[in-house]
mmCIF file of C-alpha atoms in Angstrom:
data_model
loop_
_atom_site.group_PDB
_atom_site.id
_atom_site.type_symbol
_atom_site.label_atom_id
_atom_site.label_comp_id
_atom_site.label_asym_id
_atom_site.label_seq_id
_atom_site.Cartn_x
_atom_site.Cartn_y
_atom_site.Cartn_z
ATOM 1 C CA UNK V 1 -5.713 3.610 1.013
ATOM 2 C CA UNK V 2 -9.431 2.811 0.562
ATOM 3 C CA UNK V 3 -9.014 0.813 -2.668
ATOM 4 C CA UNK V 4 -6.165 -1.228 -1.209
ATOM 5 C CA UNK V 5 -8.187 -1.932 1.948
ATOM 6 C CA UNK V 6 -11.107 -3.183 -0.127
ATOM 7 C CA UNK V 7 -8.822 -5.392 -2.197
ATOM 8 C CA UNK V 8 -7.185 -6.739 0.950
ATOM 9 C CA UNK V 9 -10.583 -7.647 2.412
ATOM 10 C CA UNK V 10 -11.023 -10.111 -0.453
ATOM 11 C CA UNK V 11 -7.736 -11.790 0.443
ATOM 12 C CA UNK V 12 -8.547 -12.455 4.091
ATOM 13 C CA UNK V 13 -10.775 -15.520 3.502
ATOM 14 C CA UNK V 14 -8.169 -16.924 1.096
ATOM 15 C CA UNK V 15 -5.391 -16.457 3.652
ATOM 16 C CA UNK V 16 -7.427 -18.183 6.342
ATOM 17 C CA UNK V 17 -8.415 -21.022 4.021
ATOM 18 C CA UNK V 18 -4.785 -21.559 2.965
ATOM 19 C CA UNK V 19 -3.648 -21.578 6.600
ATOM 20 C CA UNK V 20 -6.363 -24.008 7.688
ATOM 21 C CA UNK V 21 -5.623 -26.307 4.779
ATOM 22 C CA UNK V 22 -1.912 -26.320 5.622
ATOM 23 C CA UNK V 23 -2.495 -27.191 9.279
ATOM 24 C CA UNK V 24 -5.174 -29.763 8.514
ATOM 25 C CA UNK V 25 -7.998 -27.732 10.028
ATOM 26 C CA UNK V 26 -10.014 -27.936 6.819
ATOM 27 C CA UNK V 27 -9.953 -31.701 6.536
ATOM 28 C CA UNK V 28 -13.394 -33.185 6.555
ATOM 29 C CA UNK V 29 -14.909 -29.739 6.107
ATOM 30 C CA UNK V 30 -14.880 -28.858 9.793
ATOM 31 C CA UNK V 31 -12.777 -27.106 12.372
ATOM 32 C CA UNK V 32 -10.672 -28.572 15.108
ATOM 33 C CA UNK V 33 -12.578 -28.829 18.320
ATOM 34 C CA UNK V 34 -11.386 -27.239 21.552
ATOM 35 C CA UNK V 35 -8.434 -28.861 23.226
ATOM 36 C CA UNK V 36 -8.863 -30.643 26.614
ATOM 37 C CA UNK V 37 -7.925 -27.488 28.557
ATOM 38 C CA UNK V 38 -10.813 -25.669 26.884
ATOM 39 C CA UNK V 39 -13.234 -28.457 27.738
ATOM 40 C CA UNK V 40 -12.315 -28.125 31.422
ATOM 41 C CA UNK V 41 -12.871 -24.361 31.328
ATOM 42 C CA UNK V 42 -16.476 -23.510 32.342
ATOM 43 C CA UNK V 43 -16.482 -20.667 29.825
ATOM 44 C CA UNK V 44 -16.496 -23.234 27.010
ATOM 45 C CA UNK V 45 -19.418 -25.127 28.528
ATOM 46 C CA UNK V 46 -21.593 -22.058 28.109
ATOM 47 C CA UNK V 47 -20.027 -20.886 24.875
ATOM 48 C CA UNK V 48 -23.318 -20.614 23.015
ATOM 49 C CA UNK V 49 -24.324 -17.764 25.332
ATOM 50 C CA UNK V 50 -20.914 -16.083 25.234
ATOM 51 C CA UNK V 51 -19.464 -13.543 22.824
ATOM 52 C CA UNK V 52 -19.171 -14.774 19.233
ATOM 53 C CA UNK V 53 -15.364 -14.724 19.234
ATOM 54 C CA UNK V 54 -15.291 -17.122 22.197
ATOM 55 C CA UNK V 55 -17.577 -19.746 20.695
ATOM 56 C CA UNK V 56 -16.596 -22.974 19.014
ATOM 57 C CA UNK V 57 -18.864 -24.042 16.141
ATOM 58 C CA UNK V 58 -20.967 -27.167 16.434
ATOM 59 C CA UNK V 59 -19.045 -30.313 15.591
ATOM 60 C CA UNK V 60 -18.779 -30.766 11.821
ATOM 61 C CA UNK V 61 -19.611 -27.139 11.031
ATOM 62 C CA UNK V 62 -17.306 -25.109 8.839
ATOM 63 C CA UNK V 63 -15.222 -22.470 10.647
ATOM 64 C CA UNK V 64 -15.940 -18.801 9.893
ATOM 65 C CA UNK V 65 -14.191 -17.693 6.683
ATOM 66 C CA UNK V 66 -12.827 -14.383 7.963
ATOM 67 C CA UNK V 67 -12.130 -14.794 11.691
ATOM 68 C CA UNK V 68 -10.300 -17.222 13.932
ATOM 69 C CA UNK V 69 -11.854 -19.601 16.422
ATOM 70 C CA UNK V 70 -10.705 -19.276 20.049
ATOM 71 C CA UNK V 71 -8.275 -22.181 19.874
ATOM 72 C CA UNK V 72 -6.913 -20.906 16.572
ATOM 73 C CA UNK V 73 -6.567 -17.398 17.966
ATOM 74 C CA UNK V 74 -4.442 -18.555 20.899
ATOM 75 C CA UNK V 75 -2.237 -20.638 18.628
ATOM 76 C CA UNK V 76 -1.657 -17.966 16.012
ATOM 77 C CA UNK V 77 -1.503 -15.113 18.514
ATOM 78 C CA UNK V 78 1.370 -16.807 20.336
ATOM 79 C CA UNK V 79 3.193 -17.367 17.050
ATOM 80 C CA UNK V 80 2.669 -13.727 16.018
ATOM 81 C CA UNK V 81 4.139 -12.575 19.332
ATOM 82 C CA UNK V 82 7.143 -14.832 18.822
ATOM 83 C CA UNK V 83 7.636 -13.614 15.265
ATOM 84 C CA UNK V 84 7.380 -9.989 16.390
ATOM 85 C CA UNK V 85 10.006 -10.482 19.097
ATOM 86 C CA UNK V 86 12.303 -12.325 16.726
ATOM 87 C CA UNK V 87 12.104 -9.782 13.910
ATOM 88 C CA UNK V 88 11.598 -6.421 15.590
ATOM 89 C CA UNK V 89 13.003 -6.698 19.121
ATOM 90 C CA UNK V 90 15.511 -9.419 19.824
ATOM 91 C CA UNK V 91 16.071 -9.949 16.066
ATOM 92 C CA UNK V 92 17.208 -13.557 16.450
ATOM 93 C CA UNK V 93 14.874 -14.596 13.617
ATOM 94 C CA UNK V 94 16.278 -12.042 11.145
ATOM 95 C CA UNK V 95 17.883 -14.136 8.427
ATOM 96 C CA UNK V 96 16.608 -17.415 9.912
ATOM 97 C CA UNK V 97 14.445 -19.747 7.837
ATOM 98 C CA UNK V 98 11.276 -19.003 9.766
ATOM 99 C CA UNK V 99 9.119 -19.359 6.649
ATOM 100 C CA UNK V 100 9.914 -23.082 6.723
ATOM 101 C CA UNK V 101 8.362 -23.448 10.196
ATOM 102 C CA UNK V 102 4.633 -24.092 9.874
ATOM 103 C CA UNK V 103 3.475 -22.053 12.869
ATOM 104 C CA UNK V 104 5.628 -19.032 12.039
ATOM 105 C CA UNK V 105 4.638 -19.128 8.379
ATOM 106 C CA UNK V 106 1.019 -19.248 9.537
ATOM 107 C CA UNK V 107 1.566 -16.252 11.824
ATOM 108 C CA UNK V 108 3.134 -14.358 8.948
ATOM 109 C CA UNK V 109 0.324 -15.314 6.595
ATOM 110 C CA UNK V 110 -2.480 -14.134 8.870
ATOM 111 C CA UNK V 111 -0.893 -11.043 10.447
ATOM 112 C CA UNK V 112 2.147 -9.775 8.560
ATOM 113 C CA UNK V 113 0.962 -10.709 5.056
ATOM 114 C CA UNK V 114 -1.902 -8.159 5.188
ATOM 115 C CA UNK V 115 0.465 -5.521 6.587
ATOM 116 C CA UNK V 116 3.070 -6.164 3.879
ATOM 117 C CA UNK V 117 0.332 -6.073 1.232
ATOM 118 C CA UNK V 118 -0.721 -2.606 2.396
ATOM 119 C CA UNK V 119 2.902 -1.447 2.534
ATOM 120 C CA UNK V 120 3.346 -2.548 -1.075
ATOM 121 C CA UNK V 121 0.141 -0.851 -2.246
ATOM 122 C CA UNK V 122 1.098 2.317 -0.360
ATOM 123 C CA UNK V 123 4.440 2.528 -2.161
ATOM 124 C CA UNK V 124 3.596 1.137 -5.615
ATOM 125 C CA UNK V 125 1.081 3.997 -5.768
ATOM 126 C CA UNK V 126 4.040 6.432 -5.835
ATOM 127 C CA UNK V 127 5.541 4.988 -9.015
ATOM 128 C CA UNK V 128 5.591 7.287 -12.042
ATOM 129 C CA UNK V 129 3.963 4.576 -14.197
ATOM 130 C CA UNK V 130 1.915 1.440 -13.537
ATOM 131 C CA UNK V 131 4.155 -1.647 -13.811
ATOM 132 C CA UNK V 132 3.000 -4.457 -16.075
ATOM 133 C CA UNK V 133 5.741 -6.995 -15.325
ATOM 134 C CA UNK V 134 7.062 -7.520 -11.794
ATOM 135 C CA UNK V 135 9.754 -9.629 -10.130
ATOM 136 C CA UNK V 136 9.298 -10.031 -6.366
ATOM 137 C CA UNK V 137 12.588 -11.071 -4.734
ATOM 138 C CA UNK V 138 12.367 -12.676 -1.295
ATOM 139 C CA UNK V 139 8.632 -12.935 -1.833
ATOM 140 C CA UNK V 140 7.696 -15.328 0.950
ATOM 141 C CA UNK V 141 4.029 -16.254 0.409
ATOM 142 C CA UNK V 142 3.584 -13.300 -1.913
ATOM 143 C CA UNK V 143 2.024 -10.228 -0.264
ATOM 144 C CA UNK V 144 3.975 -7.806 -2.442
ATOM 145 C CA UNK V 145 3.474 -9.964 -5.517
ATOM 146 C CA UNK V 146 -0.301 -10.011 -5.125
ATOM 147 C CA UNK V 147 -0.322 -6.307 -4.247
ATOM 148 C CA UNK V 148 1.382 -5.661 -7.579
ATOM 149 C CA UNK V 149 -1.212 -7.775 -9.405
ATOM 150 C CA UNK V 150 -4.043 -5.918 -7.693
ATOM 151 C CA UNK V 151 -2.370 -2.615 -8.626
ATOM 152 C CA UNK V 152 -2.571 -3.540 -12.300
ATOM 153 C CA UNK V 153 0.410 -5.760 -13.104
ATOM 154 C CA UNK V 154 -0.238 -8.421 -15.742
ATOM 155 C CA UNK V 155 2.678 -10.731 -14.932
ATOM 156 C CA UNK V 156 4.421 -11.343 -11.604
ATOM 157 C CA UNK V 157 7.221 -13.746 -10.729
ATOM 158 C CA UNK V 158 7.759 -14.512 -7.026
ATOM 159 C CA UNK V 159 11.202 -15.744 -5.971
ATOM 160 C CA UNK V 160 12.173 -17.069 -2.555
ATOM 161 C CA UNK V 161 14.349 -19.684 -0.867
ATOM 162 C CA UNK V 162 11.443 -21.238 1.057
ATOM 163 C CA UNK V 163 9.653 -23.979 -0.879
ATOM 164 C CA UNK V 164 6.874 -23.932 1.740
ATOM 165 C CA UNK V 165 6.292 -20.192 1.298
ATOM 166 C CA UNK V 166 6.259 -20.486 -2.493
ATOM 167 C CA UNK V 167 3.790 -23.392 -2.305
ATOM 168 C CA UNK V 168 1.533 -21.184 -0.182
ATOM 169 C CA UNK V 169 1.836 -18.382 -2.742
ATOM 170 C CA UNK V 170 0.834 -20.776 -5.527
ATOM 171 C CA UNK V 171 -2.160 -21.976 -3.493
ATOM 172 C CA UNK V 172 -3.277 -18.368 -2.983
ATOM 173 C CA UNK V 173 -2.847 -17.656 -6.705
ATOM 174 C CA UNK V 174 -4.949 -20.688 -7.595
ATOM 175 C CA UNK V 175 -7.681 -19.657 -5.147
ATOM 176 C CA UNK V 176 -7.743 -16.127 -6.547
ATOM 177 C CA UNK V 177 -7.347 -17.091 -10.212
ATOM 178 C CA UNK V 178 -4.252 -14.888 -10.438
ATOM 179 C CA UNK V 179 -1.275 -15.483 -12.773
ATOM 180 C CA UNK V 180 1.809 -16.038 -10.626
ATOM 181 C CA UNK V 181 5.103 -17.631 -11.562
ATOM 182 C CA UNK V 182 7.511 -18.837 -8.883
ATOM 183 C CA UNK V 183 11.264 -19.347 -8.795
ATOM 184 C CA UNK V 184 13.759 -20.477 -6.195
ATOM 185 C CA UNK V 185 16.115 -17.706 -5.101
ATOM 186 C CA UNK V 186 18.544 -18.151 -2.241
ATOM 187 C CA UNK V 187 20.963 -15.210 -1.952
ATOM 188 C CA UNK V 188 23.133 -17.211 0.468
ATOM 189 C CA UNK V 189 24.221 -19.427 -2.442
ATOM 190 C CA UNK V 190 25.968 -16.493 -4.103
ATOM 191 C CA UNK V 191 24.612 -17.222 -7.578
ATOM 192 C CA UNK V 192 24.161 -14.313 -10.040
ATOM 193 C CA UNK V 193 20.773 -12.714 -9.547
ATOM 194 C CA UNK V 194 20.187 -12.716 -13.307
ATOM 195 C CA UNK V 195 19.758 -16.515 -13.135
ATOM 196 C CA UNK V 196 16.362 -16.015 -11.489
ATOM 197 C CA UNK V 197 14.929 -14.798 -14.802
ATOM 198 C CA UNK V 198 17.502 -15.253 -17.576
ATOM 199 C CA UNK V 199 17.272 -12.651 -20.300
ATOM 200 C CA UNK V 200 14.368 -10.833 -18.644
ATOM 201 C CA UNK V 201 13.844 -7.274 -17.499
ATOM 202 C CA UNK V 202 10.880 -6.079 -15.476
ATOM 203 C CA UNK V 203 8.971 -2.844 -15.057
ATOM 204 C CA UNK V 204 9.259 -3.306 -11.309
ATOM 205 C CA UNK V 205 11.513 -5.371 -9.060
ATOM 206 C CA UNK V 206 10.442 -5.517 -5.417
ATOM 207 C CA UNK V 207 12.227 -6.566 -2.229
ATOM 208 C CA UNK V 208 10.006 -6.492 0.842
ATOM 209 C CA UNK V 209 11.637 -6.902 4.268
ATOM 210 C CA UNK V 210 14.527 -8.780 2.692
ATOM 211 C CA UNK V 211 17.607 -6.575 2.727
ATOM 212 C CA UNK V 212 17.877 -6.197 6.515
ATOM 213 C CA UNK V 213 17.979 -9.986 6.918
ATOM 214 C CA UNK V 214 20.897 -10.487 4.515
ATOM 215 C CA UNK V 215 24.673 -10.346 4.944
ATOM 216 C CA UNK V 216 25.151 -9.542 8.645
ATOM 217 C CA UNK V 217 28.597 -8.289 9.552
ATOM 218 C CA UNK V 218 30.881 -5.295 9.055
ATOM 219 C CA UNK V 219 30.564 -5.365 5.257
ATOM 220 C CA UNK V 220 26.746 -5.548 5.292
ATOM 221 C CA UNK V 221 26.205 -2.133 3.684
ATOM 222 C CA UNK V 222 28.551 -2.829 0.771
ATOM 223 C CA UNK V 223 27.136 -6.294 0.099
ATOM 224 C CA UNK V 224 23.553 -5.054 0.263
ATOM 225 C CA UNK V 225 24.354 -2.203 -2.108
ATOM 226 C CA UNK V 226 25.951 -4.692 -4.522
ATOM 227 C CA UNK V 227 22.807 -6.848 -4.419
ATOM 228 C CA UNK V 228 20.616 -3.845 -5.194
ATOM 229 C CA UNK V 229 22.861 -2.995 -8.133
ATOM 230 C CA UNK V 230 22.299 -6.534 -9.425
ATOM 231 C CA UNK V 231 18.562 -6.063 -8.954
ATOM 232 C CA UNK V 232 18.673 -2.735 -10.816
ATOM 233 C CA UNK V 233 20.208 -4.549 -13.785
ATOM 234 C CA UNK V 234 16.925 -6.508 -14.027
ATOM 235 C CA UNK V 235 14.840 -3.318 -14.260
ATOM 236 C CA UNK V 236 13.618 -2.275 -17.697
ATOM 237 C CA UNK V 237 14.162 1.297 -18.912
ATOM 238 C CA UNK V 238 11.677 3.548 -17.177
ATOM 239 C CA UNK V 239 11.082 0.951 -14.462
ATOM 240 C CA UNK V 240 11.892 0.957 -10.760
ATOM 241 C CA UNK V 241 13.344 -1.078 -7.908
ATOM 242 C CA UNK V 242 11.182 -0.897 -4.778
ATOM 243 C CA UNK V 243 12.841 -1.768 -1.465
ATOM 244 C CA UNK V 244 10.651 -1.880 1.662
ATOM 245 C CA UNK V 245 12.180 -2.365 5.112
ATOM 246 C CA UNK V 246 10.949 -2.281 8.724
ATOM 247 C CA UNK V 247 10.500 1.184 10.215
ATOM 248 C CA UNK V 248 12.905 0.445 13.060
ATOM 249 C CA UNK V 249 15.707 2.907 13.752
ATOM 250 C CA UNK V 250 18.502 0.429 12.997
ATOM 251 C CA UNK V 251 16.955 -1.063 9.849
ATOM 252 C CA UNK V 252 15.964 2.362 8.538
ATOM 253 C CA UNK V 253 19.429 3.820 9.069
ATOM 254 C CA UNK V 254 20.988 0.758 7.432
ATOM 255 C CA UNK V 255 18.791 1.332 4.376
ATOM 256 C CA UNK V 256 19.808 5.004 4.284
ATOM 257 C CA UNK V 257 23.485 4.051 4.357
ATOM 258 C CA UNK V 258 22.926 1.727 1.395
ATOM 259 C CA UNK V 259 21.049 4.547 -0.335
ATOM 260 C CA UNK V 260 24.052 6.812 0.055
ATOM 261 C CA UNK V 261 26.380 4.212 -1.449
ATOM 262 C CA UNK V 262 24.112 3.855 -4.482
ATOM 263 C CA UNK V 263 23.589 7.603 -4.894
ATOM 264 C CA UNK V 264 27.372 8.070 -4.853
ATOM 265 C CA UNK V 265 27.529 5.565 -7.740
ATOM 266 C CA UNK V 266 25.044 7.531 -9.832
ATOM 267 C CA UNK V 267 21.733 5.872 -8.896
ATOM 268 C CA UNK V 268 18.732 8.217 -8.785
ATOM 269 C CA UNK V 269 16.060 7.913 -6.095
ATOM 270 C CA UNK V 270 12.486 8.241 -7.357
ATOM 271 C CA UNK V 271 10.929 8.253 -3.858
ATOM 272 C CA UNK V 272 10.795 9.321 -1.141
ATOM 273 C CA UNK V 273 13.912 11.518 -1.468
ATOM 274 C CA UNK V 274 13.868 15.034 -2.876
ATOM 275 C CA UNK V 275 17.432 15.657 -1.645
ATOM 276 C CA UNK V 276 20.147 14.402 -3.982
ATOM 277 C CA UNK V 277 23.094 14.372 -1.601
ATOM 278 C CA UNK V 278 24.053 12.171 1.335
ATOM 279 C CA UNK V 279 20.996 11.575 3.511
ATOM 280 C CA UNK V 280 20.806 14.290 6.207
ATOM 281 C CA UNK V 281 18.907 11.933 8.538
ATOM 282 C CA UNK V 282 22.194 10.084 9.117
ATOM 283 C CA UNK V 283 23.908 13.097 10.664
ATOM 284 C CA UNK V 284 22.485 12.372 14.124
ATOM 285 C CA UNK V 285 22.282 8.863 15.574
ATOM 286 C CA UNK V 286 18.793 9.542 16.934
ATOM 287 C CA UNK V 287 17.309 10.332 13.509
ATOM 288 C CA UNK V 288 15.897 7.979 10.928
ATOM 289 C CA UNK V 289 13.342 8.181 8.142
ATOM 290 C CA UNK V 290 10.180 6.168 7.666
ATOM 291 C CA UNK V 291 6.760 6.450 6.079
ATOM 292 C CA UNK V 292 3.372 6.004 7.711
ATOM 293 C CA UNK V 293 -0.066 5.345 6.265
ATOM 294 C CA UNK V 294 -3.125 5.385 8.528
ATOM 295 C CA UNK V 295 -5.268 2.270 8.185
ATOM 296 C CA UNK V 296 -8.336 0.603 9.632
ATOM 297 C CA UNK V 297 -6.880 -2.886 10.144
ATOM 298 C CA UNK V 298 -8.918 -5.830 8.873
ATOM 299 C CA UNK V 299 -10.800 -7.542 11.719
ATOM 300 C CA UNK V 300 -8.486 -10.568 11.483
ATOM 301 C CA UNK V 301 -5.384 -8.400 11.925
ATOM 302 C CA UNK V 302 -6.999 -6.473 14.781
ATOM 303 C CA UNK V 303 -8.036 -9.751 16.426
ATOM 304 C CA UNK V 304 -4.505 -11.138 16.241
ATOM 305 C CA UNK V 305 -2.971 -7.845 17.280
ATOM 306 C CA UNK V 306 -4.988 -7.872 20.491
ATOM 307 C CA UNK V 307 -4.022 -11.488 21.162
ATOM 308 C CA UNK V 308 -0.313 -10.775 20.584
ATOM 309 C CA UNK V 309 -0.245 -7.403 22.352
ATOM 310 C CA UNK V 310 0.428 -5.508 19.119
ATOM 311 C CA UNK V 311 -1.430 -2.534 17.666
ATOM 312 C CA UNK V 312 -1.782 -1.808 13.964
ATOM 313 C CA UNK V 313 -3.418 1.581 13.567
ATOM 314 C CA UNK V 314 -0.981 2.592 10.838
ATOM 315 C CA UNK V 315 1.275 0.919 8.311
ATOM 316 C CA UNK V 316 4.869 2.025 8.872
ATOM 317 C CA UNK V 317 7.877 1.256 6.702
ATOM 318 C CA UNK V 318 11.156 2.591 5.411
ATOM 319 C CA UNK V 319 11.386 2.407 1.645
ATOM 320 C CA UNK V 320 13.272 3.439 -1.457
ATOM 321 C CA UNK V 321 12.138 3.575 -5.062
ATOM 322 C CA UNK V 322 15.280 3.501 -7.203
ATOM 323 C CA UNK V 323 15.687 4.219 -10.914
ATOM 324 C CA UNK V 324 17.843 1.962 -13.108
ATOM 325 C CA UNK V 325 21.431 3.079 -13.406
ATOM 326 C CA UNK V 326 21.866 5.909 -15.870
ATOM 327 C CA UNK V 327 18.347 7.295 -15.389
ATOM 328 C CA UNK V 328 18.306 10.902 -14.158
ATOM 329 C CA UNK V 329 16.772 12.261 -10.993
ATOM 330 C CA UNK V 330 13.307 13.677 -11.526
ATOM 331 C CA UNK V 331 13.259 17.460 -11.560
ATOM 332 C CA UNK V 332 11.541 18.672 -8.363
ATOM 333 C CA UNK V 333 8.455 20.875 -8.552
ATOM 334 C CA UNK V 334 9.170 24.597 -8.625
ATOM 335 C CA UNK V 335 9.172 26.601 -5.433
ATOM 336 C CA UNK V 336 10.279 25.719 -1.936
ATOM 337 C CA UNK V 337 9.264 22.083 -1.627
ATOM 338 C CA UNK V 338 9.559 19.621 1.262
ATOM 339 C CA UNK V 339 8.404 16.131 2.128
ATOM 340 C CA UNK V 340 7.086 15.907 5.687
ATOM 341 C CA UNK V 341 9.305 13.376 7.463
ATOM 342 C CA UNK V 342 7.975 13.542 11.020
ATOM 343 C CA UNK V 343 4.771 13.381 12.955
ATOM 344 C CA UNK V 344 3.354 16.748 14.144
ATOM 345 C CA UNK V 345 5.587 18.243 16.849
ATOM 346 C CA UNK V 346 3.323 20.581 18.846
ATOM 347 C CA UNK V 347 4.563 22.961 21.514
ATOM 348 C CA UNK V 348 2.944 25.858 23.338
ATOM 349 C CA UNK V 349 1.347 28.078 20.733
ATOM 350 C CA UNK V 350 3.253 26.502 17.851
ATOM 351 C CA UNK V 351 3.174 23.491 15.533
ATOM 352 C CA UNK V 352 6.323 22.088 13.969
ATOM 353 C CA UNK V 353 7.313 19.342 11.513
ATOM 354 C CA UNK V 354 10.568 18.148 10.072
ATOM 355 C CA UNK V 355 10.708 18.522 6.315
ATOM 356 C CA UNK V 356 13.219 17.245 3.779
ATOM 357 C CA UNK V 357 13.559 18.780 0.341
ATOM 358 C CA UNK V 358 16.091 19.776 -2.288
ATOM 359 C CA UNK V 359 17.770 22.075 0.256
ATOM 360 C CA UNK V 360 18.045 19.349 2.910
ATOM 361 C CA UNK V 361 16.364 18.498 6.196
ATOM 362 C CA UNK V 362 14.892 21.491 8.056
ATOM 363 C CA UNK V 363 12.290 22.269 10.678
ATOM 364 C CA UNK V 364 9.053 23.905 9.549
ATOM 365 C CA UNK V 365 7.031 25.797 12.141
ATOM 366 C CA UNK V 366 3.921 27.956 12.381
ATOM 367 C CA UNK V 367 2.623 29.828 15.417
ATOM 368 C CA UNK V 368 -1.094 29.666 16.158
ATOM 369 C CA UNK V 369 -1.400 33.457 16.011
ATOM 370 C CA UNK V 370 -0.171 33.381 12.393
ATOM 371 C CA UNK V 371 -2.712 30.840 11.075
ATOM 372 C CA UNK V 372 -4.660 32.090 8.051
ATOM 373 C CA UNK V 373 -6.771 30.500 5.339
ATOM 374 C CA UNK V 374 -3.709 30.362 3.105
ATOM 375 C CA UNK V 375 -1.614 28.353 5.580
ATOM 376 C CA UNK V 376 -4.296 26.534 7.592
ATOM 377 C CA UNK V 377 -3.472 23.265 5.784
ATOM 378 C CA UNK V 378 -0.223 23.173 7.779
ATOM 379 C CA UNK V 379 -2.086 21.933 10.869
ATOM 380 C CA UNK V 380 -3.311 18.748 9.156
ATOM 381 C CA UNK V 381 -0.195 17.614 7.283
ATOM 382 C CA UNK V 382 0.693 13.934 7.399
ATOM 383 C CA UNK V 383 4.055 12.218 7.356
ATOM 384 C CA UNK V 384 4.912 11.685 3.692
ATOM 385 C CA UNK V 385 2.966 14.655 2.283
ATOM 386 C CA UNK V 386 4.926 16.761 -0.207
ATOM 387 C CA UNK V 387 4.232 20.457 0.280
ATOM 388 C CA UNK V 388 5.188 23.807 -1.179
ATOM 389 C CA UNK V 389 5.645 26.661 1.298
ATOM 390 C CA UNK V 390 6.032 30.344 0.576
ATOM 391 C CA UNK V 391 6.804 33.306 2.780
ATOM 392 C CA UNK V 392 8.939 31.515 5.362
ATOM 393 C CA UNK V 393 11.882 33.085 7.181
ATOM 394 C CA UNK V 394 15.026 31.389 8.532
ATOM 395 C CA UNK V 395 14.664 30.729 12.233
ATOM 396 C CA UNK V 396 17.114 28.626 14.237
ATOM 397 C CA UNK V 397 17.528 25.256 12.484
ATOM 398 C CA UNK V 398 14.543 25.717 10.219
ATOM 399 C CA UNK V 399 11.940 27.882 8.551
ATOM 400 C CA UNK V 400 9.304 29.866 10.433
ATOM 401 C CA UNK V 401 6.083 30.467 8.538
ATOM 402 C CA UNK V 402 4.127 33.626 9.184
ATOM 403 C CA UNK V 403 0.754 35.195 8.492
ATOM 404 C CA UNK V 404 1.820 35.931 4.913
ATOM 405 C CA UNK V 405 2.894 32.326 4.285
ATOM 406 C CA UNK V 406 1.042 29.868 2.063
ATOM 407 C CA UNK V 407 1.048 26.068 2.352
ATOM 408 C CA UNK V 408 0.022 23.879 -0.565
ATOM 409 C CA UNK V 409 -0.015 20.064 -0.673
ATOM 410 C CA UNK V 410 1.497 19.006 -3.990
ATOM 411 C CA UNK V 411 1.276 15.250 -3.388
ATOM 412 C CA UNK V 412 -0.460 13.516 -0.486
ATOM 413 C CA UNK V 413 1.494 10.684 1.123
ATOM 414 C CA UNK V 414 1.556 7.687 -1.194
ATOM 415 C CA UNK V 415 0.985 9.625 -4.407
ATOM 416 C CA UNK V 416 3.532 10.544 -7.127
ATOM 417 C CA UNK V 417 5.256 13.897 -6.848
ATOM 418 C CA UNK V 418 4.528 16.075 -9.886
ATOM 419 C CA UNK V 419 7.714 16.651 -11.868
ATOM 420 C CA UNK V 420 9.083 20.125 -12.415
ATOM 421 C CA UNK V 421 9.567 21.750 -15.782
ATOM 422 C CA UNK V 422 12.562 20.932 -17.947
#
């Protein structure tokens, strides 16, 4: 995602400036000095000879626009670690109003905002047409909203229950000179979703990391499916609903269950699914489905990741792109087509992937002794690539490719799948 990475690099100084302004670090044009513990630490007394990321600027100097100072790094790194535990491990923050807490909103802004931005760019790029009008539900401080603007949208409305997060989104829009409307939307109030934008329909409606935090309980799947049906009613003909969720096993499987409910009601999936029936990844409790895009994280994200004990070498997410009700499924490309839904699974003398296509979820394998120029591409496939294979034979639970097989990439991960004839 080279273009997205370049666009994101322009946001980093704005994110830092917005965070510093919110915490008061920008008042008077300077940075906060080290706290008393730092002053007692001999490392700070020789900071001008130390590494750049351990130095405090001279009193009154402006802080660097794209990196954190040592005191800032410790503060935000601790908040990122807390947010990670609360959303991806212990999950006690899922559904909580963490965006209203200054430190957690700051952690989100500086670490998870860039990640969510890249997730949005890596999925909006799969849409069959560039959206011009976008509604971002559960927007927080707007990573998906601004990703849509950078991808070519002309009008974006961000809706969230957190006034603090929406104020941050407006500050970012002002700094970037971007058109952004904001609305309050609190799904807990049970108001019709259409009230967010009365009489409007949008080319794209997005929901980033929202669904998994709503409606806990035994009827969660049904209530989430009902909400997505409401959201689909706000999609213009030819448009899409994009739902992005964490790539955790539980959140991914929950999204797949909601997918199945919607598919049973006649909703077509534009991406990533090529299979039109009940999701085969739900057959075994150990399976789930997620996407992955390799990235070079921005220095700020890498800096915070090291401080919080987190690594971001790839952007991972579970996602669905849904068509408005009544729209047909896209016709798949001709031939035997699969989307790669696993990482490479090497074994002695053989390479294997899991693929999912119109015929379902199957294993695809190729022995080293059968590698030829026509199938050599198999060894470098990425999760999310859509491929056509020829010359395979049934073998166990999958398809074994041979020396006569050909492998062709029809759509790299993150790109639209070419439609079939008819």
